[in-house]
Structures are given as C-alpha cells and as structure tokens.
C-alpha cells in the first residue's frame, strides 16, 4: 500500500506556522479577577444588541454559526458569523467601574480597523480599541487568543465595552470570549496573532534588495539565505508520493491563486499567493521559466504592508517596467512596479491603496474593491475589480467594476463593464478577472467562488468601454473543490492567443503543502464563440522512455490492458475512431485488478443539442475519479463532464498528462478536464482501453515517461 507518512522539515527563520495551532492557555481566573462576561448563558444578559450579526444569544462554538473556532473557553462565545460575513451589528455591555489595571479578553476573526473590533468607551468615547487578528490554524479553525488593555490611568472610571461588526466583506465578523478585569495582563505569544491585533502589518519574512543587472542578480541568488531555505524545503518534500514532478508546486508551505502571469525580457513569470511559515499571511510568491515548463523558484515578490495580506491581482508589461495591481486586504486595490531583469525588486505606488476599500467619508461605495486586473488603452490605464451585484430575488450575480487612471495613483470609477451576460449563473462572482484580446475578440477569464474557473467571450466596445458578451464557458465542470480547478492567471502570448494557468485544490491532506498549478494552457479562437484549448510550453522536452502501441481493433465490452504502458508521471497521446461505439473508456493509474483506476470516458454525441447552432450534437468527455483511491482520507469529486464538438467522422484525440496526484486530459485541442487523484496502491500504474457496445479502432497511442523539472 502507498502511504503518505512523509513529515518534511520546513527550514525557516523565526516562528513556524504551527505556532498558531495552539489554543489560548486555560489558566483559571483568580479570586481577584472580576468577570465582565463569559457568554455561557442562553442570552446576552444585560448587553444591548443592535443589528443582525450577533443574533439574540451567544454563539455555540462549532455548532452555530458554522465557522470553526478554537481557543475559546467553554461552549459559548460572541461570534458574528451567524449569517456569514454580510450582516452587521453591535453589542454593548452594561456600565461598570474600572477596578483593576487590566482588562483581558479572548479575540479572533476580524481584521478591519474600526469595523470588526472590541472597544472600551469612557464618557461615550472609545479610549481603547482592538481589531480581530484574522488568524487561522492549519486545520482552518479561526484562532482566539488572549489580548487586553492596560487601564491604570482609568481606574475608578465608569466604562462600557462594545463589540463591533460593521463590515460585510471578507473576514467581516468578530469572535470574542471571556472578558474580565485583572491585576495581571494576559497576552498571546504568537507573533502572527500579535501583529494582527496591533495592526502591525510588517512581514516577518526576510526581505532582500537585489542589484539591477541580471549577472549581479544571479550571483546574489546563489548565496541568498532565503533561496537556500526554499531549496532545502523543496528537497525535504521531494519523496512525497503525491507531489507532482512536472507541474509547478511551490517550495514551502501552502499555495493559493496564481497571480500576474507575464512575459518580461524573454522569460515567463508566475506569481502566486504564498503562505510563508513564519508569517502565514498571503505574500506574492514568484517563479520564472524560459519555456513555461521548467520553473525556477525566486524570492517572494510582494510583501504585505500597509495591507494585511496580498491577495490576487494581475500584471501589465510595459516597455520599461512591469505593473502589478492586486488586492491588499483591509486597505484596497494596490499597485506596485518593477523594472529589474528578474522582477525581484518591487515598489508600491503611493505606498497606499490606490483604490481604497472604504470611501473617505464612510458612505457606501457603488462598487466592490477586490481582485483587480489591469490593461492599457490609448495611453490610459484601465482596471476591473471583482465582485457581485444583486440579481434575481436579491441573490448575487457576477459583476466586474471598471476604473481608469492616467497615472496609476488616481482612479475614476466608470459604469458596469459587461453587457449581455447570459452565461453566468446566479450565485457566481467575478473574482480574479483577466481581460485580454484573443484573436479579433476579447476574453474575460474569472473565478466564481461557487462554480470555479469561467470565461466570457465578446466584443470590446472601446468607445463606451463595454464588453458585449456573446459566449461563455467553464474551465471546470462542478464545484471547484475538492480536487478541482480553481482560479486563473492569464496573459497574451503575442500571437493572438492567451496563456493561462490555474491552481488546483487538494482532496487529501499532504504534510507541508496543499495545492498545485495546472499545466499552462494556450487559449485561441476556433470561431467567433468557441475556444481552442491546448497544453502550452515545451512539454516535449520532458519526454523519455517512449512506448508506441500498434493500431488495433478494440473489441466490444472487453478491457484491454496495454502491456508496457504504465507510470505515475507520464504523457499519453492517443487517437481513437469510436466507429459505432457510444462510449470509449481509457483508464490510467489502474491497479492490476482495477481496485483503483481513474477513468476517462468519451460519450459520442451525448451532449446538449444547441438548436441555435447548426452541425452535429456535441460529445462529452468525462474524467471520473470515483474509483481513483481506496484510501479513507482521499476525497473524490463528482465526475468532470465537459462538452466537446467534433466534426462528423472526426477521430477522438487525447493528450493525457498524469503527474502523481493530478490528471489533465486535453481533447482534440478544444477541451480540457482535470482533477486531483490519490491512488493508495503502489501498483496503480497501468493503462487500459475499453469500447462499450460495439468495436472501435485504436489508430495510434504513444506514451512517454516524464522527467522531473526539479532535478
């Protein structure tokens, strides 16, 4: 049996991310301590409740609301996630006299100054305020820990405490428990927590400045302590049986959205949300490639401060510099620029958010400030910000808000950007947008937190600054998790196409890492409303140990196991004429008795018939992982089933990429399905074919073992 028992050692400076896993200490209150509230009752007692965020009684930890918490005392606590992040409200305590020099409390969630916080009021004015730290542990639990105020100068004063949730966006809730007066302070010892509650957003990760020439930069990188640390971490995890060897996976810690894919001075640059162990807030990780296949790690590119975390964004390449525009949590959309050969040194324009998350006077904004992209038209910069607008029944629908600027520092809001979108679903949003020309049209790639990676095709009305949508589609065919395609990052390829890469979600715990990147894909126009999708980059350079299978007839209803074709890191290219067979099946990562197998199925002309388009009925390509693993902790996803239109009598052409825990299937240059898989048996390596109902013809099949790009 294959077992994922590897426990890699992450070499780092400072504090490990495991520091945030421990709960607050449970030293009991002393006889001198004066309890203000422990929130263990059936109601809030004498506290005044305003708004809807806090409900009518304290929360019950890990029961209601649904967010998971740790570090609380007892079962009850204040948790304003009752209806998710959107509701707002306020809790105010009865008046009390300050009789001890300290007030201590457990606090979690939050992250918004003056918006998700606990305040001490004297004479109606806030004299102390603490924001929630927005810290989660490796289990995804929101951590509560100790913090408090020194009140020696306020002894004898009458005060009240208010707990505020005035934010409806991400982290728009607050957790508080056990508030008491004491002679002694209680404080967390976790640096990440303390930075959160004190709003000190300086990164704990070492930050280096590099020279301005390529030769000097390469020399500095060879001996850079951070680069040596990344290499050691990558080596420590190299033997993990589920860690891909030719898909990009970051060298340490967790991974999230790819960001800012671009081509600069002859090299491809990939940025991504990285979670460095000593400060597991999102930073922009960085890798570089000459061919979109062989990736080399580089130091972190963009560090948080003044923003709390560096969320998703895009880049724009100009003649003399690269512009990155991204969402800085708690402050808004931010711009940074770099011009050195390897894009190692970045400077933030104005040093603050250029599109703030809040208006200057506190009035509501007509737009959402989130995941931006950037382009340039007629000397003017344009940016889209992701979000939603109210749709049917008040439910959200995808929206992308347009801004323009002459100087990157000052931005003007314009009316909504997309017209005639009949292709998004109710509940979709427009996160991680990328807007680029493709052929003679334009494409808006984006991510929905409901349904995953998506795109709209249309015409860019440059006079009115509108995208008039005429088609749309998906990059995954089910929920984005577990095991599915997530968010895109994209840029033009200089030849009329668009290169895009996605992160992929895990379906099994893996020690020290979680997500991976797909192979880069090249998107082109087949016709006005249809995309071509093919693997991009020099993948042929990875091929070794070639096996060719002679053409053969596939008999009906018989599994044909291909001798000599096996592996967990391989490429398969196959051409099959289904003849009269309604279903062709090709299995990979198959154990000898098929106890484990990942199924790729082609259903001839079984898709939706679009009566507005003449021609044949679409076929369906399905990637089925329901039997991929026998392991109890491997989570499966419903089959990925995507339409693919073939001409009459056109053979079925597959390029299949198997890489440890990922399978990607490209079909006739027109479709791609992908999923994460976790075989548990060491012998789940085989490949088989099956034609259902009637015979079919295998016209060709070639298979290659694939080299490790990290060796």
XYZ file of C-alpha atoms in Angstrom:
711
model
C 0.000 0.000 0.000
C 1.162 3.548 -0.698
C 1.257 5.586 2.468
C 1.693 9.329 2.724
C 3.595 9.326 6.001
C 6.273 11.820 4.984
C 6.794 14.567 7.583
C 9.048 17.127 5.866
C 11.123 19.542 7.912
C 10.483 23.121 6.811
C 13.630 25.142 7.291
C 12.681 28.691 8.164
C 13.606 31.772 10.100
C 11.525 32.871 13.040
C 8.353 31.097 14.117
C 6.776 28.071 12.462
C 3.194 28.271 11.232
C 2.439 25.602 13.816
C 2.610 28.359 16.416
C -0.904 29.446 15.570
C -2.293 25.960 16.064
C -2.255 26.027 19.832
C -5.311 27.320 21.653
C -5.240 30.029 24.314
C -3.981 28.951 27.724
C -6.687 27.853 30.158
C -5.276 29.202 33.390
C -8.386 29.833 35.511
C -9.441 33.235 36.782
C -8.125 34.193 40.204
C -10.126 35.387 43.213
C -9.056 38.926 42.372
C -10.295 38.772 38.769
C -13.650 40.399 38.024
C -15.626 38.681 35.268
C -17.430 41.042 32.909
C -18.862 38.375 30.572
C -18.214 34.736 29.695
C -21.133 34.370 27.214
C -22.124 30.959 28.532
C -25.797 31.800 29.081
C -28.870 31.446 26.894
C -28.885 35.170 26.188
C -26.602 38.200 26.349
C -27.856 39.189 29.790
C -27.775 42.946 30.178
C -25.875 43.576 26.937
C -27.665 45.644 24.277
C -27.925 44.045 20.844
C -28.103 46.102 17.656
C -28.317 44.791 14.091
C -28.427 41.177 12.918
C -24.814 39.994 13.107
C -24.911 38.759 16.714
C -28.370 37.195 16.810
C -30.294 37.080 20.083
C -27.944 34.899 22.116
C -24.251 33.919 22.282
C -22.956 31.503 19.683
C -22.304 27.846 20.472
C -18.751 27.064 19.392
C -18.512 24.939 16.241
C -22.280 24.380 16.209
C -23.858 27.696 15.291
C -22.667 29.611 13.386
C -20.819 27.259 11.066
C -17.309 28.710 11.108
C -14.887 26.598 13.114
C -13.114 28.231 16.064
C -10.508 27.251 18.619
C -9.037 28.856 21.746
C -12.449 29.761 23.229
C -13.414 28.902 26.825
C -16.472 26.768 27.394
C -19.102 26.445 24.666
C -20.451 29.964 24.437
C -18.803 32.976 22.805
C -19.560 36.028 20.711
C -19.332 35.042 17.025
C -20.904 37.416 14.500
C -20.634 34.940 11.617
C -24.232 33.992 12.340
C -25.394 34.769 8.815
C -21.960 34.758 7.226
C -19.989 37.963 6.699
C -22.745 40.238 5.282
C -24.794 41.033 8.468
C -23.582 43.855 10.704
C -24.334 44.829 14.292
C -23.083 45.865 17.697
C -23.084 44.502 21.266
C -22.806 46.960 24.168
C -22.231 45.959 27.786
C -23.928 47.467 30.836
C -21.844 50.213 32.519
C -19.208 49.045 35.015
C -16.478 50.619 37.139
C -12.851 50.005 36.187
C -11.431 48.428 39.370
C -8.353 46.616 38.083
C -5.445 47.883 35.954
C -6.076 45.399 33.139
C -8.987 44.087 31.081
C -8.254 40.811 29.291
C -10.297 39.031 26.633
C -10.102 36.292 24.029
C -10.418 37.605 20.472
C -10.378 36.180 16.949
C -11.537 36.765 13.356
C -11.950 40.417 12.397
C -9.105 42.217 10.603
C -10.853 45.552 9.897
C -9.816 48.640 11.828
C -12.862 50.278 13.458
C -15.001 47.692 11.691
C -14.525 44.323 13.423
C -13.226 45.165 16.854
C -13.804 45.441 20.593
C -13.805 48.943 22.102
C -13.685 50.389 25.618
C -15.876 53.503 25.954
C -15.469 56.149 28.675
C -17.811 59.139 28.598
C -19.112 57.842 25.278
C -15.706 57.923 23.583
C -13.557 54.971 22.538
C -10.409 55.111 24.652
C -9.146 51.620 23.733
C -9.774 49.534 20.623
C -8.514 46.162 19.420
C -9.155 44.691 15.994
C -9.623 40.983 15.403
C -6.379 39.301 14.253
C -7.846 37.173 11.397
C -5.664 34.142 12.146
C -6.452 30.543 11.215
C -4.525 27.418 12.138
C -3.519 24.625 9.758
C -6.925 22.981 10.273
C -8.724 26.069 9.025
C -10.006 26.969 12.505
C -10.268 30.625 13.488
C -7.926 31.142 16.427
C -8.962 33.045 19.566
C -6.168 34.058 21.898
C -5.538 36.486 24.732
C -5.162 40.222 24.426
C -6.076 43.132 26.674
C -5.656 46.734 27.742
C -3.598 48.495 30.382
C -6.121 50.716 32.210
C -4.030 52.034 35.103
C -4.803 55.590 34.025
C -8.549 54.904 34.010
C -9.036 53.310 37.444
C -12.300 54.405 39.028
C -13.849 55.483 35.722
C -17.236 54.214 34.559
C -16.970 52.402 31.230
C -18.814 50.222 28.762
C -17.497 47.708 26.244
C -18.807 47.443 22.703
C -18.155 44.610 20.268
C -18.495 45.870 16.708
C -19.153 44.151 13.385
C -19.561 46.881 10.803
C -18.059 45.043 7.804
C -19.825 42.887 5.224
C -16.854 41.687 3.146
C -14.205 39.035 3.755
C -13.382 38.480 7.448
C -16.410 40.682 8.171
C -17.088 39.104 11.560
C -15.635 39.078 15.072
C -15.119 36.428 17.776
C -14.838 37.407 21.475
C -14.953 35.385 24.699
C -14.299 35.736 28.465
C -13.832 39.426 29.214
C -12.561 40.139 32.721
C -10.742 42.714 34.841
C -7.445 41.603 36.365
C -4.317 42.700 38.162
C -2.197 40.983 35.511
C -2.274 41.084 31.685
C -2.797 38.033 29.527
C -1.365 38.133 26.013
C -0.712 35.737 23.178
C 2.884 34.735 22.476
C 2.247 34.088 18.780
C 3.844 36.792 16.572
C 1.260 36.378 13.809
C -1.583 36.872 16.280
C 0.040 39.891 17.922
C 0.684 41.508 14.552
C -2.977 41.014 13.712
C -4.443 42.624 16.838
C -1.964 45.513 16.850
C -2.351 46.179 13.103
C 1.405 45.874 12.634
C 1.444 44.535 9.100
C 5.182 44.379 8.521
C 6.089 40.919 7.244
C 8.181 38.614 9.415
C 9.768 37.058 6.316
C 13.303 38.210 5.420
C 13.168 40.839 2.666
C 16.184 41.376 0.415
C 17.051 44.084 -2.109
C 18.785 42.921 -5.288
C 21.042 44.547 -7.863
C 19.801 45.934 -11.174
C 21.699 43.727 -13.640
C 20.981 40.114 -14.464
C 24.542 38.958 -13.807
C 24.606 40.544 -10.361
C 21.153 39.222 -9.512
C 22.076 35.649 -10.421
C 25.218 35.894 -8.286
C 23.230 37.196 -5.313
C 20.614 34.446 -5.638
C 23.212 31.665 -5.416
C 24.094 32.515 -1.808
C 20.849 34.107 -0.688
C 19.725 32.562 2.646
C 16.071 32.597 1.636
C 16.812 30.794 -1.636
C 18.842 28.168 0.233
C 15.918 27.700 2.588
C 13.491 27.187 -0.333
C 15.817 24.627 -1.910
C 16.090 22.709 1.368
C 12.331 22.737 1.824
C 11.717 21.511 -1.730
C 14.255 18.725 -1.241
C 12.687 17.694 2.074
C 9.317 17.131 0.383
C 10.634 15.561 -2.830
C 9.763 11.997 -1.830
C 6.112 12.700 -1.072
C 4.333 10.224 -3.399
C 1.600 12.741 -4.263
C 3.829 15.726 -5.009
C 3.921 16.379 -8.795
C 7.254 16.295 -10.594
C 6.478 18.340 -13.737
C 3.574 20.542 -12.627
C 4.582 23.611 -10.646
C 4.181 23.308 -6.899
C 5.608 25.896 -4.533
C 8.697 25.047 -2.471
C 7.316 25.551 1.048
C 4.005 25.989 2.844
C 0.617 26.309 1.254
C -0.305 27.728 -2.128
C -3.348 29.555 -3.462
C -4.308 31.577 -6.542
C -1.794 32.122 -9.349
C -1.296 35.828 -9.976
C 0.214 38.169 -12.529
C 1.415 35.683 -15.172
C 3.509 37.708 -17.638
C 6.352 37.615 -20.183
C 9.199 40.040 -19.424
C 12.610 40.285 -21.086
C 12.426 36.807 -22.585
C 11.126 34.959 -19.516
C 7.761 33.879 -18.152
C 6.997 34.990 -14.608
C 4.425 33.300 -12.402
C 3.320 34.857 -9.128
C 1.035 33.205 -6.606
C -0.384 33.530 -3.127
C 2.262 32.059 -0.835
C 1.968 31.411 2.912
C 5.500 31.559 4.351
C 5.761 29.525 7.564
C 6.927 32.304 9.891
C 4.218 34.715 8.700
C 1.419 32.733 7.021
C -0.347 35.741 5.575
C -0.559 35.853 1.805
C 2.575 37.206 0.115
C 3.211 37.050 -3.633
C 5.391 34.030 -4.312
C 7.429 34.025 -7.508
C 8.792 31.580 -10.093
C 10.401 32.107 -13.503
C 10.632 29.962 -16.638
C 12.181 30.143 -20.094
C 9.691 27.712 -21.624
C 6.547 27.579 -19.388
C 7.625 24.093 -18.268
C 10.886 24.297 -16.314
C 10.166 26.604 -13.374
C 12.766 28.085 -11.033
C 11.862 29.449 -7.603
C 12.628 33.081 -6.831
C 12.273 35.089 -3.597
C 8.904 36.468 -2.571
C 7.993 39.390 -4.810
C 5.428 41.481 -2.910
C 5.135 41.646 0.885
C 2.128 42.880 2.900
C 2.194 46.358 4.499
C 0.222 48.573 4.673
C -2.204 45.872 3.532
C -2.729 42.894 5.812
C -2.452 40.296 3.045
C -1.548 40.361 -0.642
C -4.498 38.805 -2.435
C -4.968 38.189 -6.142
C -4.175 40.520 -8.996
C -2.666 40.829 -12.455
C 0.300 42.402 -14.225
C 0.743 44.671 -17.227
C 4.038 44.641 -19.131
C 5.212 47.974 -20.500
C 8.409 48.703 -22.434
C 10.380 49.702 -19.366
C 8.570 48.134 -16.419
C 6.006 45.635 -15.154
C 2.980 46.900 -13.236
C 1.305 44.646 -10.690
C -2.172 45.504 -9.456
C -3.571 43.375 -6.651
C -5.979 43.405 -3.732
C -4.445 44.375 -0.413
C -6.826 43.166 2.260
C -8.092 45.765 4.731
C -6.938 48.696 2.555
C -7.974 48.139 -1.083
C -6.528 47.612 -4.550
C -2.822 48.398 -4.706
C -0.238 48.985 -7.441
C 3.438 48.008 -7.391
C 6.059 48.339 -10.147
C 9.315 46.587 -11.008
C 11.834 47.037 -13.813
C 14.815 44.838 -12.966
C 15.679 41.767 -15.100
C 14.184 39.103 -12.798
C 11.468 41.300 -11.230
C 12.972 40.895 -7.779
C 12.548 44.475 -6.505
C 9.064 45.999 -6.259
C 7.973 49.478 -5.209
C 4.397 50.320 -4.249
C 2.864 53.346 -5.963
C 1.954 55.952 -3.288
C 2.690 53.382 -0.564
C -1.063 53.051 -0.007
C -4.071 51.515 -1.729
C -4.849 53.427 -4.939
C -8.499 52.298 -4.902
C -9.397 52.294 -1.182
C -11.774 49.739 0.227
C -13.682 52.498 2.040
C -14.845 55.929 0.925
C -13.257 58.966 2.556
C -16.497 59.968 4.298
C -17.634 56.449 5.163
C -20.530 56.485 2.692
C -21.397 53.262 0.798
C -19.433 52.596 -2.392
C -21.239 51.675 -5.636
C -18.604 49.047 -6.399
C -16.657 46.208 -4.773
C -12.926 46.609 -4.237
C -11.452 43.162 -4.838
C -9.103 41.102 -7.086
C -8.204 43.592 -9.854
C -6.747 43.234 -13.328
C -5.138 45.962 -15.420
C -4.681 46.885 -19.095
C -3.911 49.965 -21.158
C -5.858 51.630 -23.977
C -4.869 54.801 -25.805
C -2.371 55.756 -23.118
C -4.885 55.321 -20.273
C -4.852 52.558 -17.673
C -7.998 50.523 -17.021
C -8.749 48.111 -14.209
C -11.517 45.675 -13.347
C -12.353 44.836 -9.752
C -14.142 41.565 -8.968
C -17.474 41.334 -7.194
C -21.232 40.856 -7.465
C -24.432 42.810 -7.924
C -27.935 41.884 -6.736
C -29.685 39.533 -9.149
C -32.911 37.523 -9.208
C -34.574 37.513 -5.806
C -31.735 39.618 -4.437
C -29.243 36.803 -4.936
C -25.778 37.799 -6.167
C -24.658 37.602 -9.784
C -21.235 38.147 -11.351
C -20.105 41.754 -11.645
C -16.817 43.438 -12.577
C -16.364 47.105 -11.798
C -14.372 49.303 -14.180
C -11.898 52.061 -13.279
C -9.496 54.194 -15.293
C -6.406 56.225 -14.481
C -3.826 58.413 -16.172
C -1.082 57.881 -13.599
C -1.799 54.632 -11.648
C -2.313 56.646 -8.465
C -5.721 58.258 -9.075
C -8.597 56.134 -10.354
C -12.044 57.082 -11.633
C -14.998 54.699 -11.343
C -16.935 54.003 -14.552
C -20.322 52.295 -15.087
C -20.557 48.473 -15.075
C -18.341 46.844 -17.697
C -20.057 43.703 -19.046
C -23.242 43.782 -21.121
C -25.467 40.898 -22.235
C -24.035 38.316 -19.859
C -26.491 35.427 -20.159
C -23.807 32.890 -19.364
C -23.002 33.349 -15.661
C -25.014 31.518 -13.015
C -26.970 33.076 -10.188
C -24.503 32.902 -7.298
C -21.375 33.423 -9.421
C -18.974 36.260 -8.734
C -16.265 37.870 -10.826
C -13.148 37.231 -8.756
C -9.648 37.078 -10.292
C -10.578 38.765 -13.608
C -8.199 38.822 -16.573
C -9.273 40.808 -19.633
C -7.242 40.326 -22.823
C -7.633 40.306 -26.614
C -7.911 36.872 -28.205
C -7.925 36.688 -31.986
C -10.182 39.507 -33.151
C -12.275 39.409 -29.980
C -11.741 39.713 -26.214
C -11.932 37.254 -23.343
C -12.700 37.862 -19.670
C -11.388 34.986 -17.592
C -12.515 34.965 -13.964
C -13.250 32.797 -10.960
C -16.547 32.107 -9.234
C -16.465 31.129 -5.585
C -19.491 28.994 -6.421
C -18.682 27.304 -9.730
C -14.961 27.765 -10.315
C -12.967 28.964 -13.331
C -15.037 30.601 -16.085
C -14.781 32.862 -19.126
C -16.822 35.253 -21.233
C -16.121 35.943 -24.910
C -17.264 39.118 -26.564
C -16.560 42.369 -28.369
C -14.776 45.247 -26.650
C -16.658 48.452 -27.396
C -13.779 50.857 -26.851
C -15.956 53.934 -27.340
C -18.305 53.022 -24.494
C -15.797 50.919 -22.522
C -18.042 47.851 -22.516
C -17.540 44.154 -23.107
C -20.560 42.897 -25.044
C -20.669 39.194 -24.182
C -21.646 36.688 -26.875
C -20.428 33.396 -25.379
C -19.243 31.913 -22.136
C -17.958 28.696 -20.662
C -16.226 26.877 -17.848
C -12.782 25.579 -17.026
C -14.077 23.086 -14.506
C -17.349 21.233 -14.530
C -18.528 21.035 -10.959
C -17.621 22.780 -7.719
C -14.008 23.959 -7.566
C -13.271 21.816 -4.532
C -12.239 19.323 -3.578
C -9.782 18.209 -6.248
C -10.864 20.728 -8.890
C -9.561 23.608 -10.970
C -9.613 26.933 -9.113
C -8.630 30.449 -10.272
C -6.861 31.575 -13.476
C -3.928 33.807 -14.185
C -3.508 34.810 -17.827
C -1.649 36.979 -20.309
C -1.393 37.326 -24.106
C 1.088 35.070 -25.895
C 1.969 37.680 -28.531
C 0.478 35.546 -31.325
C -3.227 36.192 -30.857
C -3.717 33.625 -28.121
C -3.805 33.763 -24.333
C -1.697 31.673 -21.931
C -3.459 30.747 -18.717
C -2.573 28.693 -15.670
C -4.796 27.646 -12.743
C -4.262 26.443 -9.223
C -5.878 23.139 -8.276
C -7.414 22.240 -4.936
C -6.391 19.202 -2.887
C -8.518 16.237 -1.922
C -6.256 14.653 0.677
C -4.106 16.049 3.500
C -0.437 16.290 2.492
C 2.176 17.292 5.040
C 3.684 20.729 4.454
C 1.894 21.631 1.207
C -1.567 21.564 -0.363
C -2.324 22.918 -3.851
C -0.560 22.724 -7.223
C -0.693 24.527 -10.559
C -2.146 23.083 -13.743
C -0.023 22.907 -16.845
C -0.140 26.195 -18.727
C -2.850 26.211 -21.394
C -2.966 28.142 -24.657
C -6.398 29.531 -25.484
C -7.249 30.505 -29.064
C -10.373 31.219 -31.084
C -11.728 28.360 -33.174
C -14.611 30.535 -34.321
C -16.289 33.673 -33.000
C -17.748 31.928 -29.951
C -15.586 28.826 -29.454
C -12.272 28.393 -27.648
C -9.384 26.183 -28.590
C -7.551 24.765 -25.554
C -4.156 23.101 -25.805
C -1.248 22.491 -23.432
C 1.358 25.242 -23.708
C 5.108 25.218 -23.366
C 7.931 22.846 -24.240
C 6.356 19.718 -22.779
C 8.047 17.544 -25.413
C 11.354 18.333 -23.695
C 10.229 16.256 -20.714
C 9.536 13.084 -22.675
C 11.648 9.963 -22.130
C 11.193 6.150 -22.352
C 8.816 6.147 -25.301
C 6.397 3.255 -25.929
C 4.246 3.011 -29.095
C 1.173 0.791 -29.281
C 0.319 -0.601 -32.712
C -3.098 0.172 -34.212
C -5.715 -2.357 -33.187
C -9.394 -3.085 -33.098
C -10.895 -2.633 -29.670
C -13.402 -5.464 -29.237
C -16.750 -4.630 -27.698
C -17.109 -4.846 -23.918
C -13.566 -6.032 -23.191
C -10.891 -4.356 -21.040
C -7.618 -4.196 -22.966
C -4.673 -3.674 -20.604
C -1.745 -2.150 -22.508
C 1.463 -4.040 -21.856
C 4.471 -1.820 -21.205
C 2.386 1.340 -20.779
C 2.403 2.300 -17.110
C 3.518 5.049 -14.771
C 2.593 7.799 -12.355
C 4.369 10.599 -14.260
C 3.666 10.206 -17.941
C 2.109 11.645 -21.084
C -0.195 9.652 -23.354
C -1.210 10.709 -26.868
C -3.979 8.593 -28.371
C -6.178 8.729 -31.464
C -9.337 6.596 -31.423
C -12.077 6.177 -34.008
C -15.162 5.247 -31.980
C -16.946 3.830 -35.047
C -20.379 2.793 -33.772
C -19.421 2.647 -30.090
C -21.355 5.064 -27.908
C -18.679 5.067 -25.167
C -14.902 4.778 -25.221
C -13.031 4.381 -21.943
C -9.323 4.912 -21.282
C -8.138 4.213 -17.737
C -4.937 5.473 -16.111
C -3.390 4.838 -12.687
C -5.076 1.418 -12.825
C -4.179 -1.376 -10.410
C -3.975 -4.884 -11.936
C -7.393 -5.859 -10.633
C -8.892 -2.389 -11.233
C -9.393 -1.889 -7.484
C -8.120 1.611 -8.221
C -8.485 3.326 -11.567
C -9.041 6.813 -12.944
C -11.490 6.662 -15.841
C -11.520 8.885 -18.925
C -14.713 8.381 -20.918
C -15.796 9.682 -24.304
C -19.549 9.710 -24.932
C -20.143 10.151 -28.633
C -22.731 12.855 -29.415
C -24.294 12.783 -25.953
C -24.104 16.489 -25.076
C -26.782 19.191 -25.114
C -28.052 19.953 -28.576
C -27.847 23.690 -29.268
C -30.571 24.414 -31.820
C -29.166 27.884 -32.467
C -26.009 26.316 -33.923
C -26.152 24.063 -36.948
C -23.993 20.965 -37.009
C -23.503 17.773 -35.032
C -24.527 17.228 -31.456
C -21.622 17.763 -29.005
C -19.900 14.781 -27.462
C -18.938 14.548 -23.790
C -15.530 13.969 -22.226
C -15.677 12.740 -18.623
C -12.941 12.377 -16.026
C -14.228 10.038 -13.320
C -12.217 9.682 -10.082
C -14.830 7.748 -8.123
C -12.517 4.693 -8.087
C -9.172 6.514 -8.094
C -8.287 5.752 -4.477
C -9.024 3.216 -1.775
C -7.604 5.489 0.946
C -10.072 6.569 3.653
C -8.877 10.188 3.695
C -8.880 10.701 -0.102
C -11.885 12.791 -1.092
C -13.431 12.242 -4.513
C -15.417 14.713 -6.596
C -18.311 14.060 -8.954
C -17.138 13.260 -12.492
C -15.928 16.179 -14.576
C -18.070 16.091 -17.731
C -17.469 18.683 -20.443
C -18.827 19.168 -23.967
C -16.540 18.843 -26.981
C -17.706 19.355 -30.567
C -16.196 17.045 -33.192
C -16.867 17.107 -36.902
C -18.645 14.107 -38.461
C -16.243 11.134 -38.585
C -13.519 13.102 -36.802
C -11.456 10.767 -34.600
C -11.192 11.279 -30.867
C -7.721 12.685 -29.992
C -6.404 12.716 -26.444
C -3.348 14.186 -24.740
C -3.322 12.900 -21.178
C -0.893 14.142 -18.531
C -0.543 12.041 -15.379
C 1.619 13.502 -12.617
C 1.425 11.759 -9.227
C -1.765 13.395 -7.883
C -3.116 15.147 -10.954
C -4.615 14.033 -14.259
C -5.204 16.531 -17.073
C -6.960 15.497 -20.283
C -6.897 17.609 -23.465
C -9.348 16.619 -26.196
C -8.908 17.483 -29.893
C -7.453 20.861 -28.970
C -10.926 22.026 -27.900
C -11.495 20.991 -24.311
C -9.693 20.110 -21.104
C -10.803 18.353 -17.911
C -8.585 17.925 -14.857
C -8.740 16.589 -11.304
C -6.523 15.695 -8.364
C -6.307 11.959 -7.585
C -4.595 9.984 -4.794
C -4.024 6.281 -5.570
C -3.235 4.298 -2.444
C -1.647 1.249 -4.048
C 1.933 1.121 -5.302
C 0.810 -0.894 -8.332
C -1.853 1.589 -9.509
C 0.159 2.500 -12.582
C -1.498 0.723 -15.509
C -3.382 1.886 -18.595
C -6.332 0.137 -20.237
C -8.869 0.686 -23.024
C -12.470 -0.381 -23.462
C -15.071 0.068 -26.182
C -18.630 -0.277 -24.974
C -21.351 -1.969 -27.022
C -19.575 -2.089 -30.395
C -15.966 -2.382 -31.589
C -13.839 0.720 -32.084
C -10.436 1.355 -33.639
C -7.288 2.483 -31.862
C -5.455 4.343 -34.605
C -2.382 5.264 -32.537
C -1.164 5.501 -28.949
C 2.171 6.843 -27.754
C 3.275 7.049 -24.138
C 6.267 8.719 -22.534
C 7.627 8.790 -19.021
C 8.148 12.429 -17.952
C 11.256 13.976 -16.429
C 11.288 15.746 -13.085
C 11.625 19.508 -13.673
C 13.141 19.991 -10.216
C 16.181 17.754 -10.750
